[in-house]
Coordinates of C-alpha atoms and ligand atoms in Angstrom, one line a residue:
Chain O
X1 CA 35.9 42.0 77.1
X2 CA 34.8 39.6 79.8
X3 CA 31.8 39.2 77.9
X4 CA 33.8 38.1 74.8
X5 CA 35.7 35.7 77.1
X6 CA 32.9 34.2 78.3
X7 CA 31.4 33.5 74.8
X8 CA 35.0 32.3 73.7
X9 CA 35.1 30.0 76.7
X10 CA 31.3 28.5 75.3
X11 CA 33.1 28.3 72.0
X12 CA 36.1 26.2 73.5
X13 CA 33.7 24.1 75.7
X14 CA 31.2 23.2 72.4
X15 CA 34.4 22.3 70.2
X16 CA 35.5 20.1 73.1
X17 CA 31.9 18.4 73.2
X18 CA 32.2 18.0 69.5
X19 CA 35.6 16.5 69.7
X20 CA 34.7 14.1 72.7
X21 CA 32.5 11.9 70.6
X22 CA 34.3 11.7 67.8
X23 CA 32.3 8.9 66.0
X24 CA 28.9 10.4 66.3
X25 CA 30.3 13.9 65.4
X26 CA 32.2 12.5 62.6
X27 CA 29.0 10.9 61.2
X28 CA 26.8 13.8 61.5
X29 CA 29.5 16.0 59.9
X30 CA 29.8 13.3 56.8
X31 CA 25.9 13.2 56.5
X32 CA 25.7 17.0 56.5
X33 CA 28.6 17.3 54.0
X34 CA 27.1 14.9 51.5
X35 CA 23.7 16.6 52.0
X36 CA 25.6 19.7 51.3
X37 CA 27.9 18.7 48.8
X38 CA 24.8 17.7 46.3
X39 CA 23.5 21.1 45.5
X40 CA 27.1 23.0 45.8
X41 CA 28.7 20.2 43.4
X42 CA 25.4 20.7 41.0
X43 CA 25.9 24.5 41.8
X44 CA 29.4 24.6 40.6
X45 CA 28.6 22.4 37.4
X46 CA 26.0 24.7 36.4
X47 CA 28.3 27.6 36.7
X48 CA 30.8 26.0 35.0
X49 CA 28.5 24.9 31.9
X50 CA 27.2 28.4 31.9
X51 CA 30.6 30.3 31.6
X52 CA 31.4 27.4 28.8
X53 CA 28.2 28.2 26.9
X54 CA 28.7 32.2 27.3
X55 CA 32.2 31.7 25.9
X56 CA 30.8 29.9 23.0
X57 CA 27.7 32.0 22.2
X58 CA 29.7 35.2 22.5
X59 CA 30.5 34.3 18.5
X60 CA 27.3 34.6 16.8
X61 CA 28.1 32.5 13.9
X62 CA 26.2 31.2 10.9
X63 CA 27.3 28.2 8.9
X64 CA 26.0 28.1 5.4
X65 CA 26.6 25.2 3.7
X66 CA 26.6 24.8 -0.3
X67 CA 25.0 22.1 -2.0
X68 CA 27.6 19.5 -3.3
X69 CA 27.2 20.2 -6.9
X70 CA 27.3 23.6 -6.4
X71 CA 29.2 25.7 -9.0
X72 CA 31.9 28.7 -8.5
X73 CA 29.1 31.1 -10.0
X74 CA 26.6 29.9 -7.1
X75 CA 29.4 30.4 -4.5
X76 CA 30.2 33.8 -5.9
X77 CA 26.6 34.7 -5.8
X78 CA 26.0 33.8 -2.3
X79 CA 29.2 35.6 -1.4
X80 CA 28.0 38.7 -3.2
X81 CA 24.8 38.8 -1.1
X82 CA 26.5 38.3 2.2
X83 CA 28.8 40.9 1.6
X84 CA 26.1 43.3 0.8
X85 CA 24.2 42.4 4.0
X86 CA 25.1 45.1 6.6
X87 CA 24.5 42.9 9.7
X88 CA 27.3 40.7 8.8
X89 CA 30.6 41.3 10.0
X90 CA 33.1 38.7 8.7
X91 CA 32.9 36.0 6.0
X92 CA 35.2 33.3 5.9
X93 CA 34.9 30.7 3.0
X94 CA 36.0 27.5 3.4
X95 CA 36.2 25.3 0.0
X96 CA 35.3 21.8 0.0
X97 CA 39.1 20.8 -0.7
X98 CA 39.9 22.9 2.5
X99 CA 37.5 21.2 4.6
X100 CA 38.6 17.7 3.5
X101 CA 42.1 18.8 4.4
X102 CA 40.9 19.8 7.7
X103 CA 39.4 16.6 8.4
X104 CA 42.1 14.3 7.2
X105 CA 44.4 15.9 9.9
X106 CA 41.7 14.6 12.6
X107 CA 43.0 11.5 14.0
X108 CA 41.7 8.1 12.7
X109 CA 39.6 9.8 9.9
X110 CA 42.1 9.7 7.2
X111 CA 41.6 6.1 6.5
X112 CA 37.8 6.4 6.2
X113 CA 38.0 9.5 4.0
X114 CA 40.8 7.6 1.7
X115 CA 38.3 4.7 1.1
X116 CA 35.7 7.1 0.0
X117 CA 37.4 8.0 -3.3
X118 CA 35.6 11.4 -3.7
X119 CA 35.2 14.4 -1.4
X120 CA 31.8 14.3 0.3
X121 CA 32.0 17.9 1.6
X122 CA 30.2 20.8 0.2
X123 CA 31.7 24.4 0.3
X124 CA 30.8 26.2 3.1
X125 CA 30.7 30.1 4.4
X126 CA 31.5 30.8 8.0
X127 CA 29.7 34.0 8.7
X128 CA 29.8 36.2 11.8
X129 CA 27.3 38.6 12.5
X130 CA 27.9 42.1 13.9
X131 CA 25.6 41.6 16.7
X132 CA 24.6 38.7 19.0
X133 CA 21.0 39.5 18.6
X134 CA 18.9 36.5 18.1
X135 CA 16.4 38.1 16.0
X136 CA 19.4 39.1 13.4
X137 CA 20.7 35.9 13.3
X138 CA 17.3 34.2 12.8
X139 CA 16.4 36.5 10.1
X140 CA 19.9 35.8 8.2
X141 CA 19.0 32.2 8.5
X142 CA 15.6 32.7 7.2
X143 CA 17.0 34.6 4.0
X144 CA 19.9 32.3 3.3
X145 CA 18.0 29.0 3.1
X146 CA 16.0 30.5 0.1
X147 CA 19.0 31.4 -1.6
X148 CA 19.9 29.1 -4.8
X149 CA 22.1 26.3 -4.5
X150 CA 22.2 26.5 -0.4
X151 CA 21.7 23.1 1.1
X152 CA 21.9 23.9 4.9
X153 CA 22.0 26.9 7.2
X154 CA 23.1 26.4 10.8
X155 CA 22.9 28.7 13.8
X156 CA 26.1 27.7 15.7
X157 CA 24.8 29.7 18.4
X158 CA 21.5 27.7 19.0
X159 CA 22.6 25.0 21.0
X160 CA 24.4 27.4 23.3
X161 CA 21.1 29.3 23.7
X162 CA 19.2 26.0 24.4
X163 CA 21.9 24.8 26.8
X164 CA 21.3 28.5 28.5
X165 CA 17.6 28.0 28.6
X166 CA 18.4 24.3 30.4
X167 CA 20.8 26.0 32.6
X168 CA 18.2 28.1 34.2
X169 CA 15.9 24.8 34.7
X170 CA 19.0 23.2 36.4
X171 CA 19.4 26.1 38.7
X172 CA 15.7 26.0 39.8
X173 CA 16.4 22.3 40.6
X174 CA 19.4 23.2 42.5
X175 CA 17.6 25.5 44.6
X176 CA 14.9 23.1 45.3
X177 CA 17.4 20.4 46.1
X178 CA 19.3 22.9 48.3
X179 CA 16.1 23.8 50.2
X180 CA 15.3 20.2 50.8
X181 CA 18.7 19.3 51.9
X182 CA 18.8 22.4 54.3
X183 CA 15.8 21.1 55.7
X184 CA 17.5 17.6 56.1
X185 CA 20.2 19.5 57.8
X186 CA 18.3 21.5 60.2
X187 CA 16.7 18.5 61.0
X188 CA 19.8 16.4 61.9
X189 CA 20.9 19.1 64.1
X190 CA 17.8 19.4 65.8
X191 CA 17.7 15.7 66.6
X192 CA 21.5 15.7 67.7
X193 CA 20.7 18.7 70.1
X194 CA 17.6 16.8 71.3
X195 CA 19.8 14.0 72.5
X196 CA 22.4 16.2 74.0
X197 CA 19.6 18.0 76.2
X198 CA 18.5 14.7 77.6
X199 CA 22.2 13.6 78.3
X200 CA 22.8 17.0 80.1
X201 CA 19.2 16.8 81.8
X202 CA 20.8 17.3 85.3
X203 CA 23.1 19.9 84.6
X204 CA 20.3 21.8 82.8
X205 CA 18.0 21.4 85.8
X206 CA 20.7 22.3 88.4
X207 CA 21.7 25.4 86.6
X208 CA 18.4 26.8 86.2
X209 CA 18.1 25.9 89.9
X210 CA 21.3 28.1 90.9
X211 CA 20.5 30.9 88.6
X212 CA 21.2 30.1 85.0
X213 CA 19.3 32.3 82.7
X214 CA 17.9 30.9 79.6
X215 CA 20.3 32.7 77.1
X216 CA 23.0 30.8 79.0
X217 CA 21.6 27.9 79.3
X218 CA 20.8 27.8 75.4
X219 CA 24.3 29.2 74.5
X220 CA 26.5 26.2 74.2
X221 CA 23.8 24.2 72.4
X222 CA 23.5 27.0 69.8
X223 CA 27.5 27.3 69.5
X224 CA 27.5 23.2 69.1
X225 CA 24.9 23.4 66.4
X226 CA 26.7 26.2 64.5
X227 CA 30.1 24.4 65.0
X228 CA 28.7 21.2 63.4
X229 CA 27.1 22.9 60.6
X230 CA 30.4 24.7 59.8
X231 CA 32.2 21.5 59.9
X232 CA 29.5 19.9 57.7
X233 CA 30.0 22.7 55.4
X234 CA 33.7 22.0 55.3
X235 CA 33.2 18.3 54.5
X236 CA 31.0 19.2 51.8
X237 CA 33.5 21.9 50.3
X238 CA 36.1 19.0 50.6
X239 CA 33.8 16.5 49.0
X240 CA 33.2 19.2 46.1
X241 CA 36.9 19.9 46.0
X242 CA 37.9 16.3 45.5
X243 CA 35.2 16.1 42.9
X244 CA 36.5 19.0 40.9
X245 CA 40.2 17.2 41.1
X246 CA 38.9 14.0 39.8
X247 CA 36.9 15.7 37.1
X248 CA 39.6 17.6 35.8
X249 CA 42.0 14.6 35.5
X250 CA 39.2 13.0 33.1
X251 CA 38.5 16.2 31.3
X252 CA 42.2 16.5 30.6
X253 CA 42.2 13.4 28.8
X254 CA 38.9 14.8 26.8
X255 CA 40.7 17.9 26.2
X256 CA 43.5 16.0 24.3
X257 CA 40.9 14.3 22.4
X258 CA 39.3 17.3 21.2
X259 CA 41.9 19.6 21.1
X260 CA 40.0 22.1 23.3
X261 CA 40.6 22.9 27.0
X262 CA 38.0 21.7 29.1
X263 CA 38.6 22.3 32.6
X264 CA 36.4 22.7 35.7
X265 CA 36.7 26.2 37.8
X266 CA 37.1 25.6 41.7
X267 CA 34.4 27.1 43.8
X268 CA 35.3 31.0 44.3
X269 CA 35.9 32.7 47.5
X270 CA 32.6 34.3 47.7
X271 CA 30.9 30.8 47.2
X272 CA 32.9 29.1 49.6
X273 CA 32.1 31.7 52.3
X274 CA 28.6 31.4 51.4
X275 CA 28.6 27.7 51.8
X276 CA 30.3 27.8 55.0
X277 CA 28.0 30.8 56.4
X278 CA 24.7 28.9 55.1
X279 CA 25.6 25.7 56.8
X280 CA 26.5 27.3 60.2
X281 CA 23.5 29.1 60.3
X282 CA 21.4 26.1 59.4
X283 CA 23.5 24.0 62.1
X284 CA 22.3 27.1 64.5
X285 CA 19.0 27.4 63.3
X286 CA 18.4 23.3 63.9
X287 CA 20.0 23.9 67.7
X288 CA 17.6 27.0 68.0
X289 CA 14.7 25.0 67.3
X290 CA 15.6 22.1 69.5
X291 CA 16.4 24.0 72.4
X292 CA 13.3 25.9 72.0
X293 CA 11.4 23.0 71.8
X294 CA 13.0 20.8 74.6
X295 CA 14.2 23.1 77.1
X296 CA 11.1 24.3 78.7
X297 CA 10.2 20.8 79.1
X298 CA 13.0 20.4 82.0
X299 CA 11.9 22.3 84.8
X300 CA 13.5 22.1 88.3
X301 CA 11.6 19.9 90.7
Chain Z
X1 CA 5.9 46.1 106.6
X2 CA 4.7 42.5 108.4
X3 CA 3.9 42.3 112.0
X4 CA 6.5 39.9 112.7
X5 CA 9.2 41.4 110.5
X6 CA 11.7 43.7 111.8
X7 CA 13.6 46.2 110.0
X8 CA 16.1 44.0 109.0
X9 CA 14.1 41.0 108.2
X10 CA 16.0 38.9 105.2
X11 CA 13.1 36.2 104.7
X12 CA 9.4 36.9 105.4
X13 CA 6.7 34.3 104.9
X14 CA 3.1 35.7 105.6
X15 CA -0.1 33.4 105.4
X16 CA 1.3 31.2 103.0
X17 CA -0.4 27.7 102.0
X18 CA 0.9 25.7 99.1
X19 CA -1.5 22.9 97.7
X20 CA 0.2 20.7 94.8
X21 CA -1.6 19.7 91.8
X22 CA -3.5 16.8 92.9
X23 CA -5.0 18.7 95.8
X24 CA -2.6 17.7 98.6
X25 CA -2.0 20.7 100.8
X26 CA 1.7 20.6 102.1
X27 CA 1.8 23.9 103.8
X28 CA -1.2 25.8 105.4
X29 CA -1.1 29.4 106.7
X30 CA 2.4 29.2 107.4
X31 CA 3.8 32.6 108.7
X32 CA 7.4 33.5 110.1
X33 CA 10.0 35.8 109.2
X34 CA 14.2 35.5 109.6
X35 CA 16.4 38.5 110.6
X36 CA 19.4 39.1 108.4
X37 CA 22.2 37.0 110.0
X38 CA 20.0 34.7 111.6
X39 CA 20.3 30.8 111.8
X40 CA 17.2 29.1 111.9
X41 CA 16.4 25.3 111.8
X42 CA 12.9 23.9 110.5
X43 CA 12.1 20.7 111.8
X44 CA 9.2 18.2 111.2
X45 CA 8.3 14.7 110.3
X46 CA 8.6 13.1 106.8
X47 CA 6.3 15.2 104.8
X48 CA 5.9 17.9 106.9
X49 CA 6.4 20.3 104.6
X50 CA 10.2 21.5 105.3
X51 CA 11.4 21.0 101.5
X52 CA 8.1 22.6 100.1
X53 CA 8.8 25.7 102.5
X54 CA 12.5 26.1 101.0
X55 CA 11.1 25.8 97.4
X56 CA 8.8 28.4 98.0
X57 CA 11.6 30.9 99.4
X58 CA 13.6 30.2 96.3
X59 CA 10.7 30.6 93.8
X60 CA 11.2 26.9 92.8
X61 CA 7.4 26.4 93.5
X62 CA 4.8 29.4 93.9
X63 CA 2.5 29.6 96.8
X64 CA -1.1 28.8 96.5
X65 CA -1.8 31.7 98.7
X66 CA -0.1 34.1 100.9
X67 CA 3.2 36.1 100.0
X68 CA 6.9 35.2 100.3
X69 CA 9.1 38.6 100.7
X70 CA 12.9 38.1 100.7
X71 CA 15.2 41.3 101.3
X72 CA 12.3 43.4 100.3
X73 CA 11.5 41.7 96.9
X74 CA 7.9 40.1 96.9
X75 CA 8.5 36.5 95.0
X76 CA 5.4 35.8 94.2
X77 CA 4.9 39.0 92.0
X78 CA 8.5 38.6 90.4
X79 CA 9.0 38.0 86.7
X80 CA 10.0 35.1 85.3
X81 CA 13.2 36.9 83.5
X82 CA 13.9 38.0 87.1
X83 CA 14.1 34.8 88.7
X84 CA 17.5 33.4 87.7
X85 CA 19.3 37.0 89.4
X86 CA 17.1 36.6 92.4
X87 CA 18.2 33.0 93.0
X88 CA 22.1 34.2 92.8
X89 CA 21.3 35.6 96.2
X90 CA 20.9 31.8 97.4
X91 CA 23.1 29.3 98.3
X92 CA 21.1 26.2 98.0
X93 CA 22.0 22.7 99.2
X94 CA 19.9 20.2 97.8
X95 CA 18.1 17.3 99.7
X96 CA 19.1 15.1 96.7
X97 CA 22.3 16.6 96.3
X98 CA 21.9 17.4 92.6
X99 CA 25.5 17.0 92.0
X100 CA 27.0 16.4 88.3
X101 CA 28.4 13.1 88.3
X102 CA 30.0 13.5 85.2
X103 CA 31.9 16.5 86.1
X104 CA 34.9 16.5 88.4
X105 CA 34.5 18.3 92.1
X106 CA 36.2 21.5 90.8
X107 CA 33.8 21.8 87.7
X108 CA 30.8 21.0 90.1
X109 CA 31.8 24.1 92.4
X110 CA 32.8 26.4 89.8
X111 CA 29.2 26.0 88.2
X112 CA 27.4 28.8 90.1
X113 CA 30.7 30.9 89.1
X114 CA 30.3 30.1 85.5
X115 CA 26.8 30.9 85.4
X116 CA 27.3 34.6 87.2
X117 CA 29.8 35.0 84.2
X118 CA 33.1 35.5 86.2
X119 CA 36.2 35.5 84.2
X120 CA 38.2 32.2 84.3
X121 CA 40.8 33.3 86.8
X122 CA 38.6 34.4 89.2
X123 CA 36.4 31.5 89.0
X124 CA 39.6 29.0 89.7
X125 CA 40.7 31.3 92.5
X126 CA 36.8 31.2 94.1
X127 CA 36.5 27.8 93.6
X128 CA 39.8 26.7 95.5
X129 CA 38.8 28.6 98.3
X130 CA 35.4 27.1 98.6
X131 CA 37.0 23.6 98.3
X132 CA 39.6 24.5 101.0
X133 CA 36.7 25.8 103.2
X134 CA 35.3 22.6 103.0
X135 CA 38.4 20.5 103.2
X136 CA 38.1 19.0 100.0
X137 CA 41.1 20.9 97.8
X138 CA 43.2 18.0 97.4
X139 CA 39.9 16.3 95.5
X140 CA 39.6 18.7 92.7
X141 CA 40.0 16.5 90.2
X142 CA 38.0 13.3 91.6
X143 CA 34.6 12.8 90.5
X144 CA 31.6 13.0 92.6
X145 CA 31.0 9.5 92.7
X146 CA 34.6 8.6 94.0
X147 CA 33.7 10.6 97.4
X148 CA 32.1 9.4 100.4
X149 CA 28.7 10.2 101.6
X150 CA 30.1 12.9 104.0
X151 CA 32.5 14.1 101.2
X152 CA 29.7 14.7 98.8
X153 CA 28.0 16.6 101.5
X154 CA 30.7 19.1 101.7
X155 CA 30.7 19.0 98.0
X156 CA 27.4 20.5 98.0
X157 CA 28.1 23.1 100.6
X158 CA 30.8 24.3 98.8
X159 CA 29.1 24.6 95.8
X160 CA 26.4 26.7 98.0
X161 CA 28.9 29.2 99.6
X162 CA 31.4 29.6 96.4
X163 CA 29.1 32.4 95.0
X164 CA 29.4 34.0 98.5
X165 CA 25.8 34.3 98.9
X166 CA 23.6 36.3 101.5
X167 CA 21.5 33.3 102.4
X168 CA 22.1 29.3 102.8
X169 CA 19.3 27.3 102.6
X170 CA 20.1 23.7 103.4
X171 CA 17.8 20.8 103.1
X172 CA 18.7 18.0 105.2
X173 CA 22.4 18.7 105.2
X174 CA 23.3 15.8 107.6
X175 CA 20.9 13.2 106.3
X176 CA 22.7 9.7 106.3
X177 CA 25.8 10.8 108.3
X178 CA 27.0 9.6 111.7
X179 CA 26.6 12.0 114.5
X180 CA 30.1 13.2 114.7
X181 CA 30.1 14.0 111.1
X182 CA 27.1 15.6 111.4
X183 CA 28.0 18.0 114.1
X184 CA 30.9 18.9 112.0
X185 CA 28.6 19.6 109.1
X186 CA 26.5 22.0 111.4
X187 CA 29.7 23.6 112.8
X188 CA 30.6 24.6 109.3
X189 CA 27.2 26.4 108.9
X190 CA 27.7 28.1 111.9
X191 CA 31.1 29.4 110.8
X192 CA 29.3 30.9 107.6
X193 CA 26.7 32.4 109.8
X194 CA 29.0 33.9 112.2
X195 CA 30.4 35.9 109.1
X196 CA 27.1 37.5 108.4
X197 CA 25.5 34.7 106.3
X198 CA 21.6 34.0 106.9
X199 CA 21.1 30.5 107.5
X200 CA 18.1 28.2 107.2
X201 CA 18.7 24.5 107.6
X202 CA 15.8 22.0 107.2
X203 CA 16.1 18.6 109.2
X204 CA 14.2 15.8 110.8
X205 CA 17.2 15.1 113.1
X206 CA 16.0 17.3 116.0
X207 CA 18.2 15.2 118.8
X208 CA 21.4 16.7 117.2
X209 CA 20.3 20.3 117.3
X210 CA 18.7 20.6 120.4
X211 CA 22.1 21.0 122.4
X212 CA 23.1 23.9 120.2
X213 CA 19.7 25.8 121.4
X214 CA 19.1 27.5 118.2
X215 CA 16.1 29.0 117.0
X216 CA 13.5 26.1 115.8
X217 CA 10.8 26.4 113.5
X218 CA 8.7 23.1 114.0
X219 CA 6.3 21.9 111.1
X220 CA 3.7 19.5 111.5
X221 CA 1.5 18.6 108.8
X222 CA 2.1 21.7 107.0
X223 CA 1.6 24.1 110.0
X224 CA 3.9 25.9 112.3
X225 CA 3.8 24.4 115.6
X226 CA 5.4 26.9 118.0
Ligands
ATP401 N1 5.6 18.0 93.7 C1 4.7 17.6 94.5 N2 3.4 17.0 93.9 C2 2.5 16.7 94.7 N3 2.9 16.6 95.9 C3 4.4 16.9 96.7 C4 5.1 17.3 95.8 N4 6.5 17.6 96.4 C5 6.1 17.2 97.7 N5 4.7 16.8 97.8 C6 4.1 16.5 99.0 O1 4.0 17.6 100.0 C7 4.4 16.6 101.4 C8 5.3 18.0 102.0 O2 6.5 17.2 101.0 P1 7.8 18.0 101.5 O3 9.1 17.4 100.7 O4 7.8 19.2 101.7 O5 8.3 17.0 103.0 P2 9.4 17.2 104.0 O6 9.2 17.8 105.2 O7 10.7 17.9 103.0 O8 9.9 15.7 103.9 P3 11.0 14.9 104.2 O9 11.6 15.0 105.5 O10 10.8 13.2 103.8 O11 11.8 15.4 103.0 C9 4.6 15.4 101.3 O12 3.1 14.6 101.6 C10 4.6 15.5 99.5 O13 4.3 14.1 99.1
MG402 MG1 12.2 17.0 102.3

C-alpha cells in the first residue's frame, strides 16, 4: 500500500516536472507526436485501403466485351458457352443500348454522347465466378479471349489484387518508418533526460550521500520519460484524428461525385492503445538508457 | 574484537590509511574507536584529514589500508548494494552544506525521509518536528538562499536528524559562525548526544570546544596526535 503511494507520488512529481517547463515539454511532445503520427497515419491509411480492396475483390467478376459489330447470334453463342461453364455463378448481360442509357445518366456526359451520333459501346457480359480462386478466373479469361467476336476480357478483381500486393510493400515501408521514428523518439527522450540529470546533479549527489538506492534515483526519470512518451502518443493520435476528420470532409465530396461511399475509419481502440503503450514504452526506454549512461558519472565527493 | 574497542563500540577505525589518486596520503595508520552514545571532536589544521576520516566512516571514500567497522558492520567489505541502507544509519552534516537551493526548507529536510520511503503524512510530521528542534519551523516555505549562514547551518542539522540516526557526523558545523552562534549550535549537538545519539564533530576551531572538556581526537598531517 505504502509502496503504491510512493510510486503514485513519484508519478505526480514527474507530471509536475513535465508541466513545470511547459514550453520545453510541449516542444518535445509535439516533435514526438509528429514523429509517431507519420507511421500511425500511414498504417491507418493502409488499413483503410486494404478494407476497401477486400470489399472489391470479394466479388470475383469478369467483364466480357463483344466486338461492336457482333450480332445477336454471336452474343447468344457466348451466352451459351458461359451457361455451360460450371465455374460460373451468375451472368448479367448488358446490351449496348443499356450501357449507353447508363452512361447518359452520369452527369456531364450526355452532351458528349449526343454529339457522337451513333452508339460507340459494345454488348457486354458481367460474369461472377463461383470462387474467388485466381486460377479459375485466369482460366476463364484465357478461354473467353479466344471465343469468336469477343473483343476484350477484363478481370475486375485484378487491380484489387495488385493493390493488395502494393499494400504489402506499403506495410513493410511503414514498419521501417516506425522503427526509424521509434529510434528518434528514444533519442529525444535520451537527450531530455540527460539535461534533466545535469540540472539535478546536486540533488542526485546529495540523495546518494544520504542513502538513496539507484532505483530510487532512477524512478522519477523513468516515469518522466514514460509520461512524456505517452503525451507524445496522445499528440500523435490527435494529429491522426484531425487528419481523418479533414480527409473525410474531402472524401464526402468525392463520394458525391462517384455515387459510392468513401470514408476513412477511425483508429480502433486496440490500435489506439497499442500506439499509446508503444510510445510510453519508448519514452521509458530512452530514459532508462540515459539514466544508465549518465547516472554513474555523478559520484558523490 | 579490537584492542581499543569496547563491547559497545559504535565506530572502530583500525590502522586506516588513505592515499588519494595522485599519491597524496591524507591519513596514515589511524586507529581509534568511539563508543555508542559518545560525543567526540576531531580537530586539526586545514588539510589534516578530518573530512577524509568522516568520508571513510560513511563509505563515501574507501580506505587504502586498514578497516572501518560501524556497529559491527565492516564497511570495507560491504557490497555496493548495501551502502545506501548503511548510510541511513547516519545523520550527515557536510562541510559544504550540500543544500538544494531549488527546493524550499521543508523539502530539503524531507529528502532523507522520502528516500527511506516514509508515507507522506509521516514525512510532514517528522519534518516539522526536526524543523522545530532547530528553530526553523516558521521558515518552511523559504528557499535556503533566503536564510542567514547560521540558519542554513541549522537547516543542515535538521536534515541530518530528521531520520533519527544512531550516529551524527558533522563536518565543520560552526565554520564561519560567530562564537555565540557557534556555542548555540554545539549546545544543540550536546542535547542530541544526551538522548543517546553518537556524535562526531570535525572542527579546526579548537578554542571554542576546549572549555567544554570533551574527548578530542587531534589529527596532524594525517596522523592521530594523542
Ligand atoms: N578527492 C581528493 N583527491 C585528492 N586529494 C584529496 C581529496 N580530498 C582531499 N584531498 C587531500 O587530502 C588532504 C586532507 O583533506 P581533508 O579534506 O580531509 O582535510 P580537512 O582536515 O578536512 O581540511 P579542512 O579543515 O580544510 O576541511 C588534503 O591535503 C587534501 O588536499
Ligand atoms: Mg574538511
